[in-house]
mmCIF file of C-alpha atoms in Angstrom:
data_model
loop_
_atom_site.group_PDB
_atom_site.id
_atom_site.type_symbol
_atom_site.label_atom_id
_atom_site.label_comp_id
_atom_site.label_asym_id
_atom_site.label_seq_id
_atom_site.Cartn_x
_atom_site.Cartn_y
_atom_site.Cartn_z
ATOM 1 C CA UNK A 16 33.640 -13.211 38.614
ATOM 2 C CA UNK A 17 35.055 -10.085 37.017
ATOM 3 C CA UNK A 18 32.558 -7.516 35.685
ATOM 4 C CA UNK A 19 31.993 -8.020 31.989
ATOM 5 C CA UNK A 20 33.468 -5.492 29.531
ATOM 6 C CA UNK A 21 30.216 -5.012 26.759
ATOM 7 C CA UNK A 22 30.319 -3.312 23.854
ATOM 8 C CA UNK A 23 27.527 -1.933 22.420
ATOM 9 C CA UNK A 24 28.211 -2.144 18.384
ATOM 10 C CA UNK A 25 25.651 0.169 16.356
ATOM 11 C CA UNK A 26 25.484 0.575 12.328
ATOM 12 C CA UNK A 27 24.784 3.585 11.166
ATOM 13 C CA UNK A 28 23.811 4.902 7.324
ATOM 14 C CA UNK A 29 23.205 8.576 7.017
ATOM 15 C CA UNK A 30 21.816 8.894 10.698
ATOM 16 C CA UNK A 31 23.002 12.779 10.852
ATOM 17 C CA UNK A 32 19.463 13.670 12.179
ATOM 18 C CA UNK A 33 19.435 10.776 15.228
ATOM 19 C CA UNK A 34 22.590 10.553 16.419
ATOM 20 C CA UNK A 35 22.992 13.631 18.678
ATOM 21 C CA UNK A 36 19.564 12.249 20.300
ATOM 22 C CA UNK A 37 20.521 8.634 20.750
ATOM 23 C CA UNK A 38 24.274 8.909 21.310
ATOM 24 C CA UNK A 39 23.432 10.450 24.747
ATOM 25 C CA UNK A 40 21.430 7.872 25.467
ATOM 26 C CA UNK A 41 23.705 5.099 25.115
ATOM 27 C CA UNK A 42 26.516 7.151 26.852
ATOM 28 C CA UNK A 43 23.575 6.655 30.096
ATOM 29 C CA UNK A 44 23.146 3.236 29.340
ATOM 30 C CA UNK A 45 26.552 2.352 29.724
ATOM 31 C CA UNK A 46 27.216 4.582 32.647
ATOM 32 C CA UNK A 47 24.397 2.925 34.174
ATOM 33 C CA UNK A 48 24.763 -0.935 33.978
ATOM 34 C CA UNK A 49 28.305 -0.038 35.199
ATOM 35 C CA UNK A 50 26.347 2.228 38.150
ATOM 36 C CA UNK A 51 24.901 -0.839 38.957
ATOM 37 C CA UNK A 52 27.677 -3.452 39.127
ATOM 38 C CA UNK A 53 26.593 -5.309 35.454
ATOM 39 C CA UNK A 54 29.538 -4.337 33.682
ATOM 40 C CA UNK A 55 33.023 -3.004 33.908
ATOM 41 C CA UNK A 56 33.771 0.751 33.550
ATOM 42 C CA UNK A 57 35.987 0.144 30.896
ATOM 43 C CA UNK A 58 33.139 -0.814 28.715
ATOM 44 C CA UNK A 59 32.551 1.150 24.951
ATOM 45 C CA UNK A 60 30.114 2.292 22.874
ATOM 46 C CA UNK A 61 31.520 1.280 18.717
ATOM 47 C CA UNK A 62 29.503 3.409 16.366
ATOM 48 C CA UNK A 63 30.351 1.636 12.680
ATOM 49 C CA UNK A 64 29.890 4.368 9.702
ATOM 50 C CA UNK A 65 28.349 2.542 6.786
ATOM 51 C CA UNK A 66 29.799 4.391 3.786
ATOM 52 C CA UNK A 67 27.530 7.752 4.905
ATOM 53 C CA UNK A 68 27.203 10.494 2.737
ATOM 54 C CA UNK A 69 25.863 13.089 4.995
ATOM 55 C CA UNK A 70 27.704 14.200 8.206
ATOM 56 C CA UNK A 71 27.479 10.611 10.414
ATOM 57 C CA UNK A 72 31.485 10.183 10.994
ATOM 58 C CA UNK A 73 31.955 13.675 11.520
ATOM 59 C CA UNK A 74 29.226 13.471 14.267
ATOM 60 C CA UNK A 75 30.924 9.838 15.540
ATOM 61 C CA UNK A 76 34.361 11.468 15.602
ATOM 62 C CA UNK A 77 33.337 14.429 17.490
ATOM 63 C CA UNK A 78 31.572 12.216 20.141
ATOM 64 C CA UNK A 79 34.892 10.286 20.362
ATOM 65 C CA UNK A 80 36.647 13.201 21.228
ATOM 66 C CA UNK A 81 34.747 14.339 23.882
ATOM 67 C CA UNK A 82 34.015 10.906 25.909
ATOM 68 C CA UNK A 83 36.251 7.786 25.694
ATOM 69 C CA UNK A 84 33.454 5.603 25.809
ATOM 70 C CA UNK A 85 32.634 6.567 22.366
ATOM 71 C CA UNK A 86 34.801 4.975 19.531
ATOM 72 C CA UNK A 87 33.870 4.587 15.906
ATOM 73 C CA UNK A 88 35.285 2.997 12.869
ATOM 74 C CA UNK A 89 34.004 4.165 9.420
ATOM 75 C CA UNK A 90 33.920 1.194 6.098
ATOM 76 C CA UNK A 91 35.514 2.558 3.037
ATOM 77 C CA UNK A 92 32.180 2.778 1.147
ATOM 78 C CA UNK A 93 28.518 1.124 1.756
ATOM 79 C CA UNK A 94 28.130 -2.372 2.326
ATOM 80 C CA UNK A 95 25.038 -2.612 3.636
ATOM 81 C CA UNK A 96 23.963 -2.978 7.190
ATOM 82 C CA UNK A 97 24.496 -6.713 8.013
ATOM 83 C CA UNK A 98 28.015 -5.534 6.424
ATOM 84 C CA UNK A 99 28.767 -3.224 9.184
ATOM 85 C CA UNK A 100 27.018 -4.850 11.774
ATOM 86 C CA UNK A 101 29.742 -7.931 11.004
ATOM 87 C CA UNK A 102 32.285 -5.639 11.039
ATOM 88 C CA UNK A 103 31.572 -4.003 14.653
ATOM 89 C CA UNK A 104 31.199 -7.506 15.937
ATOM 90 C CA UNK A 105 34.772 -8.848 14.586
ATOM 91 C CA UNK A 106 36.611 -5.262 15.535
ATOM 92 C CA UNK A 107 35.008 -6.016 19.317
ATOM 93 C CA UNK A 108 36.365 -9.816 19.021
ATOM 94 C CA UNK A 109 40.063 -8.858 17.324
ATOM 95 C CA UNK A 110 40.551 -5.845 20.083
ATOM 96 C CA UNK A 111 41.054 -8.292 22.735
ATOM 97 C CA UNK A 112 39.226 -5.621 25.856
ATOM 98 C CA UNK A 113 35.543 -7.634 25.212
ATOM 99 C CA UNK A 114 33.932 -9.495 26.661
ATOM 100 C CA UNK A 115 30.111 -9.304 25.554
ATOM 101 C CA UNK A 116 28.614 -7.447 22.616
ATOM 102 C CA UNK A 117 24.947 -5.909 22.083
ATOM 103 C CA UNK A 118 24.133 -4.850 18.084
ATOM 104 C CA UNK A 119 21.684 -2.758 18.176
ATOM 105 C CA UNK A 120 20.286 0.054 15.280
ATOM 106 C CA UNK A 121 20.835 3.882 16.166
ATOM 107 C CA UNK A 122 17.407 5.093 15.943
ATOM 108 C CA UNK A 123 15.836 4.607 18.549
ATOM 109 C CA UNK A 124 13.771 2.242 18.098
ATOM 110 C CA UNK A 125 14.601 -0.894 20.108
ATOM 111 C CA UNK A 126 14.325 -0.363 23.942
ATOM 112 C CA UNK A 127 17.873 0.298 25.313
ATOM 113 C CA UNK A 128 16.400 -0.387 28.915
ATOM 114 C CA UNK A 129 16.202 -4.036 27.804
ATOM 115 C CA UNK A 130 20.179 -4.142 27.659
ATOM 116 C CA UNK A 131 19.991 -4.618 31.309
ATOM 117 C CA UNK A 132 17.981 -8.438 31.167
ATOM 118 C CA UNK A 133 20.505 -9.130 28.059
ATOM 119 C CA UNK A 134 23.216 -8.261 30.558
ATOM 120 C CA UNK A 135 21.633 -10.320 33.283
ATOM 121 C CA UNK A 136 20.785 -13.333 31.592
ATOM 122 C CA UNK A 137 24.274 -13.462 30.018
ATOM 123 C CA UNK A 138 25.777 -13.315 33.885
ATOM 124 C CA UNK A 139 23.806 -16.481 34.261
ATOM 125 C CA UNK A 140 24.587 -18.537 31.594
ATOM 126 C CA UNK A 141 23.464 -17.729 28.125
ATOM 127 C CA UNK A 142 25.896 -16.881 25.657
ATOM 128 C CA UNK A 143 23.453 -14.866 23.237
ATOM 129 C CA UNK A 144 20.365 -13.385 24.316
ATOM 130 C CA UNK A 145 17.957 -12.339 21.558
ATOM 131 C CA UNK A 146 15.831 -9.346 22.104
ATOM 132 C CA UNK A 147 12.276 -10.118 20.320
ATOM 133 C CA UNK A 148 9.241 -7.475 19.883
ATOM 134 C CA UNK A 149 6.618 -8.430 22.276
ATOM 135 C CA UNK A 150 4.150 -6.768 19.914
ATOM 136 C CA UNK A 151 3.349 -5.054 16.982
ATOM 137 C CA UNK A 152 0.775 -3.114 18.338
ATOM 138 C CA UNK A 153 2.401 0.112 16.590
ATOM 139 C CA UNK A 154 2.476 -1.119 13.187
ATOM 140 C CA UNK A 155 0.308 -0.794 10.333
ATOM 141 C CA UNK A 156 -1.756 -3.712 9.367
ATOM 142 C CA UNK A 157 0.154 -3.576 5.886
ATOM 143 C CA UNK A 158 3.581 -3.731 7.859
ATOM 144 C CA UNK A 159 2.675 -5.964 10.319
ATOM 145 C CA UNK A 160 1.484 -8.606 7.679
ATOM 146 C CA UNK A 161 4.624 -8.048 5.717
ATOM 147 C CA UNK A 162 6.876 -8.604 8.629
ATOM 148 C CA UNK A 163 5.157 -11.504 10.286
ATOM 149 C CA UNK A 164 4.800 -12.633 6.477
ATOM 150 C CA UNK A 165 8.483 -12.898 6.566
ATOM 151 C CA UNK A 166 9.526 -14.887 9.591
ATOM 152 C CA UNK A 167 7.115 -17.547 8.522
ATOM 153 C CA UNK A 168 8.199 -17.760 4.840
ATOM 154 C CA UNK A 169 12.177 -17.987 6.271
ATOM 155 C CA UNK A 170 10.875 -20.351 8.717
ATOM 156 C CA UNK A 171 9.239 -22.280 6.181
ATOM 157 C CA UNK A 172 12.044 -22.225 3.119
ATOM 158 C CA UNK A 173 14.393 -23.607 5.881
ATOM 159 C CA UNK A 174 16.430 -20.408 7.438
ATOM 160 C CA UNK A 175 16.261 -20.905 11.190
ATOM 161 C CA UNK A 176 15.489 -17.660 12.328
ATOM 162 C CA UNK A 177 14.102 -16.069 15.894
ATOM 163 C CA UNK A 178 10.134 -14.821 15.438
ATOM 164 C CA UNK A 179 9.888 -11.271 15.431
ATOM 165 C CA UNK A 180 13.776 -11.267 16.381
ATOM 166 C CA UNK A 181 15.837 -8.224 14.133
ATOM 167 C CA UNK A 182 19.295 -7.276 14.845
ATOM 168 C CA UNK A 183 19.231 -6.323 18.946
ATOM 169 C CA UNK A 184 21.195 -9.269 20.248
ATOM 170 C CA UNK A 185 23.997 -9.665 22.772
ATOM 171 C CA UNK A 186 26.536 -12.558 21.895
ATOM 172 C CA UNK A 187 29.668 -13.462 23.887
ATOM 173 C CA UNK A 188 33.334 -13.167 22.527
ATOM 174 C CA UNK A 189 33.240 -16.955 23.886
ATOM 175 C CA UNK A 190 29.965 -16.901 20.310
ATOM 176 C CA UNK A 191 32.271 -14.554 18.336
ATOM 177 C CA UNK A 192 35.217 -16.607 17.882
ATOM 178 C CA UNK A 193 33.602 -19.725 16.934
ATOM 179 C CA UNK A 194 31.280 -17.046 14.419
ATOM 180 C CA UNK A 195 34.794 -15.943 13.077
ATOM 181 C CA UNK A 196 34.962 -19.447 11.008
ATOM 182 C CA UNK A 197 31.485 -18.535 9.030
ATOM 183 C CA UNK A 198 33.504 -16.824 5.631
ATOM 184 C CA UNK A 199 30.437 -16.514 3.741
ATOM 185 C CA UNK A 200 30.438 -13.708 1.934
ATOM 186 C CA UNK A 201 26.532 -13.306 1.356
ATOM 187 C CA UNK A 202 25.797 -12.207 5.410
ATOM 188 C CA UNK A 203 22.759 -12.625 7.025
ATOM 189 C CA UNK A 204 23.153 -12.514 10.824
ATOM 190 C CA UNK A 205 19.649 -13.518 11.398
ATOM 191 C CA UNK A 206 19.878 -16.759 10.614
ATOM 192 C CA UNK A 207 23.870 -17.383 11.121
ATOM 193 C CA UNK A 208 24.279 -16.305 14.496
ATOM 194 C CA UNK A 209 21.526 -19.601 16.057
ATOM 195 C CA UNK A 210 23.556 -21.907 13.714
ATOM 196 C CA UNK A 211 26.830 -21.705 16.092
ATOM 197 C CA UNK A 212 24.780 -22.671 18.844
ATOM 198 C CA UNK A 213 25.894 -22.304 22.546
ATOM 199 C CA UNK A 214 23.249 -21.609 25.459
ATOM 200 C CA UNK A 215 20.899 -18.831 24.362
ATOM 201 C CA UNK A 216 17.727 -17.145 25.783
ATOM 202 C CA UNK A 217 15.391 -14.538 24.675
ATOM 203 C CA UNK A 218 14.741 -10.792 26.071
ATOM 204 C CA UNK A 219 11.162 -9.288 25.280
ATOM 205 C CA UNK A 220 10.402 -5.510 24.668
ATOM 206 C CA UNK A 221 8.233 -3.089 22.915
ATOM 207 C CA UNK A 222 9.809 -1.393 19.903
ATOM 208 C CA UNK A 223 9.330 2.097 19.403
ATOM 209 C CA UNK A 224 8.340 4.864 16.424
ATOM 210 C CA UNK A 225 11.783 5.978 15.172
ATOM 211 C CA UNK A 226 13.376 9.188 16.925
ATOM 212 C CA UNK A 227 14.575 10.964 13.795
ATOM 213 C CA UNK A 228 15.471 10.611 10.573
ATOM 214 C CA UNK A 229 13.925 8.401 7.853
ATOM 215 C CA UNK A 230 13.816 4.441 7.388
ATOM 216 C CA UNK A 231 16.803 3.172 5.749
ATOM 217 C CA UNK A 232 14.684 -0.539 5.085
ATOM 218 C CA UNK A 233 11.561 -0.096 3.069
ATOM 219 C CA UNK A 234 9.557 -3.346 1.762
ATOM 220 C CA UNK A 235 11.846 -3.494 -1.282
ATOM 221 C CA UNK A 236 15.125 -3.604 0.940
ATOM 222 C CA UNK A 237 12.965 -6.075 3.175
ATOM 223 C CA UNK A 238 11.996 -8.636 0.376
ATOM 224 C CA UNK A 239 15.744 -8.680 -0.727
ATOM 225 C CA UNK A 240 17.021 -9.124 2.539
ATOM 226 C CA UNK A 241 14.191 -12.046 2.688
ATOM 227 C CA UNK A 242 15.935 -13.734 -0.759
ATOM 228 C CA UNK A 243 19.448 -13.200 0.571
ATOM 229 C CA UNK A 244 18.761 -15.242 3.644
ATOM 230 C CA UNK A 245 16.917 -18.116 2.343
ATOM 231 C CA UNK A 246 19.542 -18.316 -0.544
ATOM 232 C CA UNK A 247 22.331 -18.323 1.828
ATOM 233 C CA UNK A 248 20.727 -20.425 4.308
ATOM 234 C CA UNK A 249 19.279 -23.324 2.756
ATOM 235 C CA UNK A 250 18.635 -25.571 -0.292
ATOM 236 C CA UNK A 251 15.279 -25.596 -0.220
ATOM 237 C CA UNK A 252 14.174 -23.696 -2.997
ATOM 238 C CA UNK A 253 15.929 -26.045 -5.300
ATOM 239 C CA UNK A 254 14.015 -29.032 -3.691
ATOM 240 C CA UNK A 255 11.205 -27.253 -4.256
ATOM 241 C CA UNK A 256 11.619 -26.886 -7.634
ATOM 242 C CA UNK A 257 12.589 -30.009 -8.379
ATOM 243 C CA UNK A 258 8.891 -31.294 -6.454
ATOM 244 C CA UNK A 259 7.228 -28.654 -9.212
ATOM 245 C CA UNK A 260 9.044 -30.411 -12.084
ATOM 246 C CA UNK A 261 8.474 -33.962 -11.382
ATOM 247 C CA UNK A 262 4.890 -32.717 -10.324
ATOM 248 C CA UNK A 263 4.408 -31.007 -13.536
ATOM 249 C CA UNK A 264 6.067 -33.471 -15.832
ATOM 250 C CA UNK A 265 3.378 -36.062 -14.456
ATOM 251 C CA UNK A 266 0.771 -33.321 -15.095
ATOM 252 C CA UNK A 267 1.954 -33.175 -18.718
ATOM 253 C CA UNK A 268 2.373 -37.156 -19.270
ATOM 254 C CA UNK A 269 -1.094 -37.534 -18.114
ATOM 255 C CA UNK A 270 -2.045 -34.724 -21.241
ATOM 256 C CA UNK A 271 0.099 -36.498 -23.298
ATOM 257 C CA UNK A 272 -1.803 -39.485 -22.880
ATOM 258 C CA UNK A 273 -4.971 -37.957 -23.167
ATOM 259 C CA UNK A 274 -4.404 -36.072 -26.198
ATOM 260 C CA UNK A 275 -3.095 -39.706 -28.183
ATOM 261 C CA UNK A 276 -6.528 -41.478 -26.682
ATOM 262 C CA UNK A 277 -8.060 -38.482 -27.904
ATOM 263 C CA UNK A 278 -6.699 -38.609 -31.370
ATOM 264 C CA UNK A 279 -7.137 -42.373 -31.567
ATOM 265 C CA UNK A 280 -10.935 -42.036 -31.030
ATOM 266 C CA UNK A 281 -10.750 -39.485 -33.830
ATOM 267 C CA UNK A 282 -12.170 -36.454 -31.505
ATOM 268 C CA UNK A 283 -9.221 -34.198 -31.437
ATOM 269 C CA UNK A 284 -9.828 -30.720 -32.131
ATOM 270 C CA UNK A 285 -7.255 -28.076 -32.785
ATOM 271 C CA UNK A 286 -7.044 -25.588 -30.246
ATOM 272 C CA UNK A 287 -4.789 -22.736 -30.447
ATOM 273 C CA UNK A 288 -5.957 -21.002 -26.877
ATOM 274 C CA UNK A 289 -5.295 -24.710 -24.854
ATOM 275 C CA UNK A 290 -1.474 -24.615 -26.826
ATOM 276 C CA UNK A 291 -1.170 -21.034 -25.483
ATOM 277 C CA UNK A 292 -1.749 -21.309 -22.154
ATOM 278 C CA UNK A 293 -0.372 -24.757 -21.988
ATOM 279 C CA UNK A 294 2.876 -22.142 -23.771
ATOM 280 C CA UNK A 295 2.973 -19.766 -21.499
ATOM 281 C CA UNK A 296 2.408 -21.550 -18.351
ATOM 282 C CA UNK A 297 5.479 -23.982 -18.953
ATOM 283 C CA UNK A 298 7.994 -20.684 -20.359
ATOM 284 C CA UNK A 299 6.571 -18.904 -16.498
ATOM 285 C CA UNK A 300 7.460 -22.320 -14.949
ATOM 286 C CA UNK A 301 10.821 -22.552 -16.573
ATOM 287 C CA UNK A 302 11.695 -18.451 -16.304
ATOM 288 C CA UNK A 303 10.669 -18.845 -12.532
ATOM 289 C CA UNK A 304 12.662 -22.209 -11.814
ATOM 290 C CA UNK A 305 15.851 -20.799 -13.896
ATOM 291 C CA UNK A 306 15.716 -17.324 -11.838
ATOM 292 C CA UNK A 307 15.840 -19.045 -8.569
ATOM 293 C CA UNK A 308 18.746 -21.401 -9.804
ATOM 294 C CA UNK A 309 20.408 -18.325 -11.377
ATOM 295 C CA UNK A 310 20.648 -16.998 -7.570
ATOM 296 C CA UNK A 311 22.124 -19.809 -6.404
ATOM 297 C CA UNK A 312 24.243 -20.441 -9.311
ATOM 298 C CA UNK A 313 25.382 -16.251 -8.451
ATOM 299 C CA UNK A 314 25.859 -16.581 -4.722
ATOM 300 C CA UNK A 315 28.674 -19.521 -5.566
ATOM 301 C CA UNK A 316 29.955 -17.001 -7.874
ATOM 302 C CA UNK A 317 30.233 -14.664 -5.158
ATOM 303 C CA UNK A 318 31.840 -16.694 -2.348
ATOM 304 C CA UNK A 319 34.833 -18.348 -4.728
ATOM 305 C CA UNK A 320 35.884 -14.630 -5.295
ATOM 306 C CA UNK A 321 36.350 -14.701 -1.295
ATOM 307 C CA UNK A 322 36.471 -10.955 -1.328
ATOM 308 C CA UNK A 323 36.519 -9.243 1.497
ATOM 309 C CA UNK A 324 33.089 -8.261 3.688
ATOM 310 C CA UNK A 325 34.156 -5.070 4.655
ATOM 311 C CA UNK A 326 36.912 -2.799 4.644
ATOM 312 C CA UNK A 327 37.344 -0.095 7.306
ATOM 313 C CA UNK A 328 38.998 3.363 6.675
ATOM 314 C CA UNK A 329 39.434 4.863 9.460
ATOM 315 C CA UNK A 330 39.208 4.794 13.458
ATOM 316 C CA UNK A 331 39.072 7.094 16.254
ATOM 317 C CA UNK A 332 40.816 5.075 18.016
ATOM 318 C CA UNK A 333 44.171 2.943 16.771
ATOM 319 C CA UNK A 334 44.542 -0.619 18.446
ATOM 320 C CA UNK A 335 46.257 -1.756 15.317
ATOM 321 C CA UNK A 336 49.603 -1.157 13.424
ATOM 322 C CA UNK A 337 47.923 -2.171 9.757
ATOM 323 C CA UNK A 338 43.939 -2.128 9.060
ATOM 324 C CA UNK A 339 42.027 -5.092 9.261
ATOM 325 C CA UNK A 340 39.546 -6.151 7.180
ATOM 326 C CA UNK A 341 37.173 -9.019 7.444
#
């Protein structure tokens, strides 16, 4: 068996601070899972500039220059990171010199050392090999409620996702072409990537503080990111809404009732603070129920204008007479 080529595909968002630490270390990685007979020589490291407005693609372009295992494309403006993740993954599939990618973030954060199981478990059989946090041992209570918080709430509304699993994955070309077919324009690679199936297996590792730099997902960007998945992902919001109306409707026949057996037996007193709250709990109700349709209603919106994903600008390197977009 020929020695996997593996690209290792990294987003990057105003990382002008981190990348002259971490781009060295990736340049080792690679030269060392070659070193040691895991992958061919020939293999790359893709940086993907999301839209930056610092000095990121300058950085990626000079790195280019001086090594060939560094390449780099740049998207035409921000698109957000599952965005550019996406587009890393399909310019590894559509070069035709991959074999195996790993997506992983530039700062530092995720253990590179654990590329070498990912490698190692994809020589033996596994097609995508998810690298999960052993622990949270690091975190904050706040943050590690939050973030537990949201695994189980995917879990629960339906989107299949990998506990404690981010974006540090490896997945096949073999993965990437049958991934190719998923056109959905609202992304989230979470919970797409286990729906193609194939063999898969799981990598543990501690996460580290980030090298440099600040924190391009705060809780706000989290609990969005949390509402795009389960909207893309599954129905089951809407089911549960329609259990809260039929629930509620019974609730309200029942007062109905009551309030004529009331009236019959002559006891009936007007109350204006039972109306209100009786008011204002049905308008929350409806506001909440028509907000979470409205979402879906928007994402279908969305996906019949088919636009494209991404766009990418430039390269540093040209494999291509026209660009391609995804």
């Amino acid at each position: 068996m020929s020695k996997p080529i593996l690209w290792i595909v990294i987003p990057c968002y105003n990382e002008e601070q981190v990348l002259p630490i971490t781009a060295p270390m990736f340049l080792k990685k690679i030269n060392d899972l070659a070193a040691a007979g895991l992958i061919s020589e020939k293999s790359r490291v893709l940086f993907v500039n999301d839209g930056s407005r610092d000095a990121t693609w300058s950085l990626i372009q000079k790195f280019a220059s001086e090594d060939e295992h560094f390449i780099g494309i740049s998207q035409s403006r921000n698109r957000g990171h599952q965005n550019a993740v996406l587009a890393g993954l399909m310019e590894a599939l559509h070069s035709g010199s991959c074999d195996i990618t790993i997506s992983i973030d530039c700062d530092g954060q995720d253990d590179i050392n654990a590329m070498d199981e990912m490698v190692k478990k994809y020589l033996d059989g596994a097609e995508v090999v998810y690298g999960v946090r052993s622990r949270r041992d690091t975190d904050t209570f706040f943050k590690r409620f939050t973030a537990e918080g949201f695994y189980h709430v995917m879990n629960a509304l339906g989107a299949d996702i990998v506990f404690n699993h981010a974006d540090y994955r490896l997945i096949s070309t073999r993965v990437l072409e049958s991934f190719a077919d998923y056109r959905e324009v609202n992304i989230f690679l979470r919970g797409m990537v286990p729906l193609v199936g194939y063999p898969s297996d799981t990598v543990y590792y501690e996460r580290h503080e980030r090298l440099a730099g600040e924190s391009h997902y705060p809780l706000s960007k989290m609990l969005a990111l949390a509402f795009d998945g389960i909207t893309s992902l599954s129905n089951k919001p809407i089911r549960l809404i329609t259990g809260a109306g039929i629930v509620v409707s019974l609730i309200s026949f029942i007062g109905v009732i009551w309030a004529i057996v009331q009236a019959v037996l002559g006891s009936a007193v007007a109350g204006w603070a039972s109306t209100i709250c009786i008011v204002c709990f049905m308008g929350g109700v409806q506001l909440v129920c028509l907000g979470v349709i409205g979402e879906y209603v928007g994402k279908i919106y969305m996906e019949t204008k088919a636009r494209p994903r991404y766009i990418i600008s430039e390269r540093t390197w040209a494999p291509y007479e026209r660009k391609y977009h995804g």
